[in-house]
PDB file of C-alpha atoms in Angstrom:
ATOM      1  CA  MET A1092    -148.514  41.417  57.028  1.00 52.00           C
ATOM      2  CA  SER A1093    -147.438  42.123  60.566  1.00 51.00           C
ATOM      3  CA  PRO A1094    -144.105  43.814  61.564  1.00 50.00           C
ATOM      4  CA  HIS A1095    -143.254  40.383  63.282  1.00 49.00           C
ATOM      5  CA  ASN A1096    -143.672  38.504  59.938  1.00 50.00           C
ATOM      6  CA  LYS A1097    -141.809  41.113  57.948  1.00 48.00           C
ATOM      7  CA  GLY A1098    -138.642  40.837  60.251  1.00 48.00           C
ATOM      8  CA  HIS A1099    -138.914  37.001  60.173  1.00 48.00           C
ATOM      9  CA  GLY A1100    -138.857  37.278  56.268  1.00 49.00           C
ATOM     10  CA  ARG A1101    -135.858  39.446  56.167  1.00 53.00           C
ATOM     11  CA  LYS A1102    -133.902  37.186  58.488  1.00 49.00           C
ATOM     12  CA  ALA A1103    -134.827  34.074  56.336  1.00 48.00           C
ATOM     13  CA  ALA A1104    -133.679  36.069  53.122  1.00 48.00           C
ATOM     14  CA  ALA A1105    -130.563  37.108  54.804  1.00 48.00           C
ATOM     15  CA  VAL A1106    -129.782  33.428  55.912  1.00 46.00           C
ATOM     16  CA  GLU A1107    -130.533  32.333  52.329  1.00 52.00           C
ATOM     17  CA  ASP A1108    -128.216  34.896  50.838  1.00 50.00           C
ATOM     18  CA  SER A1109    -125.528  33.945  53.136  1.00 51.00           C
ATOM     19  CA  SER A1110    -125.829  30.390  52.457  1.00 51.00           C
ATOM     20  CA  THR A1111    -125.808  30.924  48.807  1.00 52.00           C
ATOM     21  CA  ALA A1112    -122.619  32.914  49.095  1.00 49.00           C
ATOM     22  CA  ALA A1113    -121.004  30.436  51.002  1.00 49.00           C
ATOM     23  CA  ALA A1114    -121.844  27.606  48.502  1.00 46.00           C
ATOM     24  CA  SER A1115    -120.628  29.911  45.643  1.00 48.00           C
ATOM     25  CA  SER A1116    -117.358  30.435  47.489  1.00 48.00           C
ATOM     26  CA  GLU A1117    -116.930  26.808  48.008  1.00 47.00           C
ATOM     27  CA  ALA A1118    -117.531  26.138  44.321  1.00 45.00           C
ATOM     28  CA  ASP A1119    -114.960  28.667  43.457  1.00 48.00           C
ATOM     29  CA  SER A1120    -112.409  26.967  45.592  1.00 48.00           C
ATOM     30  CA  ILE A1121    -112.882  23.593  44.123  1.00 45.00           C
ATOM     31  CA  PRO A1122    -110.194  23.008  41.434  1.00 46.00           C
ATOM     32  CA  ALA A1123    -111.172  22.650  37.839  1.00 45.00           C
ATOM     33  CA  PRO A1124    -111.186  19.022  36.516  1.00 42.00           C
ATOM     34  CA  ALA A1125    -107.923  18.041  34.831  1.00 46.00           C
ATOM     35  CA  ALA A1126    -107.789  17.843  31.160  1.00 47.00           C
ATOM     36  CA  ASP A1127    -108.445  14.483  29.395  1.00 53.00           C
ATOM     37  CA  ASP A1128    -105.050  12.695  29.641  1.00 59.00           C
ATOM     38  CA  GLU A1129    -106.063  11.204  26.028  1.00 60.00           C
ATOM     39  CA  TYR A1130    -105.244  14.686  24.422  1.00 62.00           C
ATOM     40  CA  VAL A1131    -102.570  16.120  26.577  1.00 66.00           C
ATOM     41  CA  ALA A1132     -98.948  15.330  25.549  1.00 68.00           C
ATOM     42  CA  ARG A1133     -96.856  13.553  28.218  1.00 75.00           C
ATOM     43  CA  PRO A1134     -93.161  14.444  29.140  1.00 76.00           C
ATOM     44  CA  SER A1135     -90.821  12.338  26.971  1.00 80.00           C
ATOM     45  CA  LYS A1136     -87.042  12.377  27.683  1.00 83.00           C
ATOM     46  CA  ARG A1137     -86.517  10.051  24.773  1.00 86.00           C
ATOM     47  CA  MET A1138     -88.145  12.590  22.484  1.00 84.00           C
ATOM     48  CA  GLU A1139     -86.006  15.501  23.766  1.00 89.00           C
ATOM     49  CA  VAL A1140     -82.758  13.560  23.528  1.00 91.00           C
ATOM     50  CA  THR A1141     -83.768  12.469  19.985  1.00 91.00           C
ATOM     51  CA  ILE A1142     -84.628  16.044  18.908  1.00 90.00           C
ATOM     52  CA  ALA A1143     -81.416  17.351  20.340  1.00 92.00           C
ATOM     53  CA  LEU A1144     -79.213  14.618  18.594  1.00 95.00           C
ATOM     54  CA  VAL A1145     -81.011  15.199  15.218  1.00 93.00           C
ATOM     55  CA  ALA A1146     -80.175  19.082  15.650  1.00 94.00           C
ATOM     56  CA  LEU A1147     -76.770  18.341  16.422  1.00 95.00           C
ATOM     57  CA  VAL A1148     -76.170  16.080  13.472  1.00 95.00           C
ATOM     58  CA  ALA A1149     -78.007  18.326  11.100  1.00 94.00           C
ATOM     59  CA  THR A1150     -75.971  21.356  12.194  1.00 95.00           C
ATOM     60  CA  VAL A1151     -72.679  19.407  11.843  1.00 95.00           C
ATOM     61  CA  LEU A1152     -73.824  18.465   8.249  1.00 93.00           C
ATOM     62  CA  PHE A1153     -74.576  22.010   7.544  1.00 92.00           C
ATOM     63  CA  PHE A1154     -71.196  23.061   8.717  1.00 93.00           C
ATOM     64  CA  PHE A1155     -69.650  20.732   6.201  1.00 92.00           C
ATOM     65  CA  ALA A1156     -71.757  21.685   3.497  1.00 88.00           C
ATOM     66  CA  ALA A1157     -70.996  25.310   4.263  1.00 87.00           C
ATOM     67  CA  GLN A1158     -67.237  24.635   3.624  1.00 88.00           C
ATOM     68  CA  GLY A1159     -68.191  23.083   0.285  1.00 84.00           C
ATOM     69  CA  ILE A1160     -69.932  26.059  -1.044  1.00 80.00           C
ATOM     70  CA  GLU A1161     -68.683  26.909  -4.606  1.00 76.00           C
ATOM     71  CA  LEU A1162     -67.214  30.414  -4.843  1.00 74.00           C
ATOM     72  CA  ARG A1163     -67.143  32.262  -8.059  1.00 69.00           C
ATOM     73  CA  ARG A1164     -64.122  34.036  -6.754  1.00 70.00           C
ATOM     74  CA  GLU A1165     -61.998  33.730  -3.870  1.00 72.00           C
ATOM     75  CA  ALA A1166     -62.045  36.245  -1.188  1.00 68.00           C
ATOM     76  CA  ALA A1167     -58.946  38.592  -0.662  1.00 71.00           C
ATOM     77  CA  PRO A1168     -57.197  38.327   2.745  1.00 72.00           C
ATOM     78  CA  GLY A1169     -59.191  39.853   5.457  1.00 71.00           C
ATOM     79  CA  GLN A1170     -62.446  39.907   3.428  1.00 73.00           C
ATOM     80  CA  ILE A1171     -65.420  37.441   4.001  1.00 77.00           C
ATOM     81  CA  ASP A1172     -66.811  35.219   1.371  1.00 77.00           C
ATOM     82  CA  ALA A1173     -69.808  33.380   0.740  1.00 78.00           C
ATOM     83  CA  ARG A1174     -68.792  30.672   3.288  1.00 83.00           C
ATOM     84  CA  PHE A1175     -68.545  32.946   6.225  1.00 84.00           C
ATOM     85  CA  TRP A1176     -72.075  33.408   7.502  1.00 83.00           C
ATOM     86  CA  PRO A1177     -73.201  29.809   6.721  1.00 88.00           C
ATOM     87  CA  THR A1178     -70.296  28.550   8.833  1.00 91.00           C
ATOM     88  CA  ILE A1179     -70.969  31.139  11.649  1.00 92.00           C
ATOM     89  CA  LEU A1180     -74.553  29.938  11.658  1.00 93.00           C
ATOM     90  CA  ALA A1181     -73.459  26.263  11.621  1.00 94.00           C
ATOM     91  CA  LEU A1182     -71.106  26.785  14.612  1.00 96.00           C
ATOM     92  CA  LEU A1183     -73.845  28.615  16.481  1.00 96.00           C
ATOM     93  CA  GLY A1184     -76.354  25.696  15.852  1.00 95.00           C
ATOM     94  CA  ILE A1185     -73.716  23.221  17.015  1.00 96.00           C
ATOM     95  CA  ALA A1186     -73.113  25.068  20.132  1.00 96.00           C
ATOM     96  CA  LEU A1187     -76.918  25.481  20.938  1.00 96.00           C
ATOM     97  CA  SER A1188     -77.442  21.794  19.993  1.00 96.00           C
ATOM     98  CA  THR A1189     -74.824  20.524  22.246  1.00 96.00           C
ATOM     99  CA  SER A1190     -75.968  22.747  25.149  1.00 96.00           C
ATOM    100  CA  ARG A1191     -79.542  21.372  24.732  1.00 93.00           C
ATOM    101  CA  LEU A1192     -78.301  17.688  24.568  1.00 93.00           C
ATOM    102  CA  ILE A1193     -76.426  18.341  27.775  1.00 94.00           C
ATOM    103  CA  VAL A1194     -79.576  19.858  29.677  1.00 92.00           C
ATOM    104  CA  VAL A1195     -81.978  17.043  28.473  1.00 91.00           C
ATOM    105  CA  LEU A1196     -79.514  14.442  29.687  1.00 91.00           C
ATOM    106  CA  THR A1197     -78.968  15.841  33.110  1.00 91.00           C
ATOM    107  CA  ARG A1198     -82.567  17.190  33.996  1.00 88.00           C
ATOM    108  CA  PRO A1199     -85.971  15.727  34.097  1.00 86.00           C
ATOM    109  CA  ALA A1200     -88.176  15.844  30.950  1.00 80.00           C
ATOM    110  CA  ASP A1201     -90.097  19.088  30.541  1.00 77.00           C
ATOM    111  CA  SER A1202     -93.717  19.155  31.287  1.00 76.00           C
ATOM    112  CA  ARG A1203     -95.908  19.503  28.209  1.00 70.00           C
ATOM    113  CA  VAL A1204     -99.407  19.901  29.688  1.00 68.00           C
ATOM    114  CA  ASP A1205    -100.100  22.979  27.449  1.00 64.00           C
ATOM    115  CA  LEU A1206     -99.507  20.839  24.259  1.00 63.00           C
ATOM    116  CA  GLU A1207    -101.846  18.243  22.586  1.00 64.00           C
ATOM    117  CA  VAL A1208    -100.872  14.811  21.588  1.00 62.00           C
ATOM    118  CA  VAL A1209     -99.557  14.609  18.033  1.00 62.00           C
ATOM    119  CA  GLN A1210    -102.360  13.320  15.878  1.00 63.00           C
ATOM    120  CA  ARG A1211    -101.961  10.863  12.790  1.00 65.00           C
ATOM    121  CA  ARG A1212    -102.563  13.588  10.326  1.00 71.00           C
ATOM    122  CA  GLY A1213     -99.725  15.651  11.810  1.00 72.00           C
ATOM    123  CA  VAL A1214     -97.267  12.721  11.461  1.00 77.00           C
ATOM    124  CA  ALA A1215     -98.534  12.132   7.852  1.00 84.00           C
ATOM    125  CA  GLY A1216     -97.931  15.731   7.079  1.00 85.00           C
ATOM    126  CA  LEU A1217     -94.368  15.702   8.449  1.00 84.00           C
ATOM    127  CA  LEU A1218     -93.512  12.669   6.448  1.00 89.00           C
ATOM    128  CA  ILE A1219     -94.969  14.278   3.114  1.00 92.00           C
ATOM    129  CA  ALA A1220     -92.770  17.324   4.001  1.00 92.00           C
ATOM    130  CA  ILE A1221     -89.782  15.296   4.181  1.00 91.00           C
ATOM    131  CA  VAL A1222     -90.235  13.397   0.993  1.00 93.00           C
ATOM    132  CA  LEU A1223     -90.947  16.891  -0.718  1.00 94.00           C
ATOM    133  CA  THR A1224     -87.649  18.125   0.787  1.00 93.00           C
ATOM    134  CA  ILE A1225     -85.757  15.134  -0.531  1.00 92.00           C
ATOM    135  CA  VAL A1226     -87.212  15.548  -3.991  1.00 93.00           C
ATOM    136  CA  TYR A1227     -86.592  19.295  -3.998  1.00 92.00           C
ATOM    137  CA  ILE A1228     -82.905  18.727  -3.061  1.00 89.00           C
ATOM    138  CA  ALA A1229     -82.543  16.038  -5.806  1.00 88.00           C
ATOM    139  CA  VAL A1230     -83.863  18.581  -8.459  1.00 88.00           C
ATOM    140  CA  TRP A1231     -81.702  21.484  -7.051  1.00 86.00           C
ATOM    141  CA  SER A1232     -78.657  19.236  -7.246  1.00 84.00           C
ATOM    142  CA  ALA A1233     -79.033  19.229 -11.002  1.00 81.00           C
ATOM    143  CA  LYS A1234     -78.061  22.936 -10.997  1.00 79.00           C
ATOM    144  CA  SER A1235     -79.650  23.435 -14.485  1.00 77.00           C
ATOM    145  CA  PHE A1236     -81.602  21.599 -17.028  1.00 71.00           C
ATOM    146  CA  SER A1237     -83.178  22.080 -20.465  1.00 69.00           C
ATOM    147  CA  LEU A1238     -86.585  21.599 -21.930  1.00 67.00           C
ATOM    148  CA  HIS A1239     -87.079  20.683 -25.676  1.00 68.00           C
ATOM    149  CA  LEU A1240     -90.546  22.047 -26.760  1.00 68.00           C
ATOM    150  CA  PHE A1241     -91.797  22.511 -30.371  1.00 72.00           C
ATOM    151  CA  GLY A1242     -88.349  22.580 -31.680  1.00 67.00           C
ATOM    152  CA  TYR A1243     -87.012  25.130 -29.075  1.00 69.00           C
ATOM    153  CA  VAL A1244     -84.780  24.660 -26.262  1.00 66.00           C
ATOM    154  CA  PHE A1245     -85.710  26.206 -22.938  1.00 66.00           C
ATOM    155  CA  GLY A1246     -82.935  26.334 -20.266  1.00 72.00           C
ATOM    156  CA  PHE A1247     -83.836  26.472 -16.619  1.00 78.00           C
ATOM    157  CA  ASN A1248     -81.977  27.151 -13.408  1.00 84.00           C
ATOM    158  CA  ALA A1249     -82.953  24.300 -11.155  1.00 87.00           C
ATOM    159  CA  PHE A1250     -83.178  26.364  -8.038  1.00 89.00           C
ATOM    160  CA  VAL A1251     -85.358  29.094  -9.514  1.00 89.00           C
ATOM    161  CA  PHE A1252     -87.423  26.450 -11.094  1.00 89.00           C
ATOM    162  CA  ALA A1253     -88.025  24.078  -8.129  1.00 91.00           C
ATOM    163  CA  THR A1254     -88.100  26.583  -5.212  1.00 93.00           C
ATOM    164  CA  PRO A1255     -91.652  28.160  -5.952  1.00 94.00           C
ATOM    165  CA  PHE A1256     -93.252  24.719  -6.415  1.00 94.00           C
ATOM    166  CA  TYR A1257     -91.541  23.442  -3.182  1.00 95.00           C
ATOM    167  CA  LEU A1258     -92.580  26.534  -1.085  1.00 95.00           C
ATOM    168  CA  ALA A1259     -96.192  26.312  -2.506  1.00 94.00           C
ATOM    169  CA  ALA A1260     -96.531  22.837  -1.725  1.00 94.00           C
ATOM    170  CA  LEU A1261     -95.306  23.337   1.907  1.00 93.00           C
ATOM    171  CA  LEU A1262     -97.721  26.180   2.375  1.00 93.00           C
ATOM    172  CA  TYR A1263    -100.698  24.182   1.076  1.00 92.00           C
ATOM    173  CA  LEU A1264     -99.755  21.130   3.276  1.00 90.00           C
ATOM    174  CA  PHE A1265     -99.467  23.086   6.546  1.00 86.00           C
ATOM    175  CA  GLY A1266    -102.882  24.748   6.089  1.00 84.00           C
ATOM    176  CA  SER A1267    -102.775  27.758   3.700  1.00 85.00           C
ATOM    177  CA  ARG A1268    -105.806  27.801   1.165  1.00 83.00           C
ATOM    178  CA  SER A1269    -105.329  31.157  -0.373  1.00 90.00           C
ATOM    179  CA  TRP A1270    -103.817  30.545  -3.756  1.00 90.00           C
ATOM    180  CA  LYS A1271    -103.111  34.242  -4.321  1.00 91.00           C
ATOM    181  CA  ALA A1272    -101.050  34.309  -1.073  1.00 91.00           C
ATOM    182  CA  ILE A1273     -99.414  31.018  -1.790  1.00 93.00           C
ATOM    183  CA  ILE A1274     -98.209  32.084  -5.333  1.00 93.00           C
ATOM    184  CA  ILE A1275     -97.117  35.631  -4.292  1.00 94.00           C
ATOM    185  CA  TYR A1276     -95.196  34.203  -1.325  1.00 94.00           C
ATOM    186  CA  ALA A1277     -93.487  31.510  -3.345  1.00 94.00           C
ATOM    187  CA  ILE A1278     -92.466  33.821  -6.107  1.00 94.00           C
ATOM    188  CA  VAL A1279     -91.301  36.730  -4.046  1.00 95.00           C
ATOM    189  CA  THR A1280     -89.300  34.593  -1.678  1.00 95.00           C
ATOM    190  CA  THR A1281     -87.528  32.704  -4.544  1.00 93.00           C
ATOM    191  CA  ALA A1282     -86.744  36.040  -6.192  1.00 93.00           C
ATOM    192  CA  PHE A1283     -85.355  37.543  -2.998  1.00 93.00           C
ATOM    193  CA  ILE A1284     -83.240  34.357  -2.115  1.00 90.00           C
ATOM    194  CA  TYR A1285     -81.798  34.356  -5.782  1.00 89.00           C
ATOM    195  CA  LEU A1286     -80.984  38.006  -5.853  1.00 89.00           C
ATOM    196  CA  VAL A1287     -79.355  38.265  -2.522  1.00 85.00           C
ATOM    197  CA  PHE A1288     -77.332  34.904  -2.730  1.00 81.00           C
ATOM    198  CA  GLY A1289     -77.237  34.238  -6.329  1.00 80.00           C
ATOM    199  CA  GLN A1290     -76.340  37.725  -7.640  1.00 81.00           C
ATOM    200  CA  LEU A1291     -75.285  40.005  -4.625  1.00 79.00           C
ATOM    201  CA  LEU A1292     -73.235  37.324  -2.696  1.00 72.00           C
ATOM    202  CA  ARG A1293     -72.098  35.474  -5.823  1.00 73.00           C
ATOM    203  CA  ILE A1294     -73.183  31.948  -4.463  1.00 74.00           C
ATOM    204  CA  ALA A1295     -73.786  29.463  -7.206  1.00 73.00           C
ATOM    205  CA  LEU A1296     -77.427  28.301  -6.607  1.00 74.00           C
TER     206      LEU A1296
END
């Protein structure tokens, strides 16, 4: 090959490389296609207002429930009793819920482009969790019950009996499949709550 042809080939290769680089830079500058609107959650002012109202009502009910906590013994003047911290938490929740409600009423709805639309299975799981919670509260309200078996009478604390089953059901419902982890978590959590609140703080569970 002659020197003239070699030079011409080098120039052609340089032109080709520059055009390739220009095309690559143009491709990089093109914005990525938007996510499918079918799977992206859209802003919803109604949903935000509903959540804030539900939180406010729940914390108000929690406040009144805290005032009705049964005390095994009244606290001396200047001391705190079992109603103190639940009342503080309820008041904090009321303040936060109220501030959130004011924000959602006075500002546009937040963007939710980083969230997916709720699927039917998620709604079904939420409804099942609500039903389980209602049943759990109903059983817990019984305080205690007895079981007659083979001529023997077995007494059970309703909280200690129902809480492990309730926690295990929720863990399984929301995706946990390790039975060892479910059982250990349910039992340890129930024992911790019972020892701290039932024995140490003397709250009637």
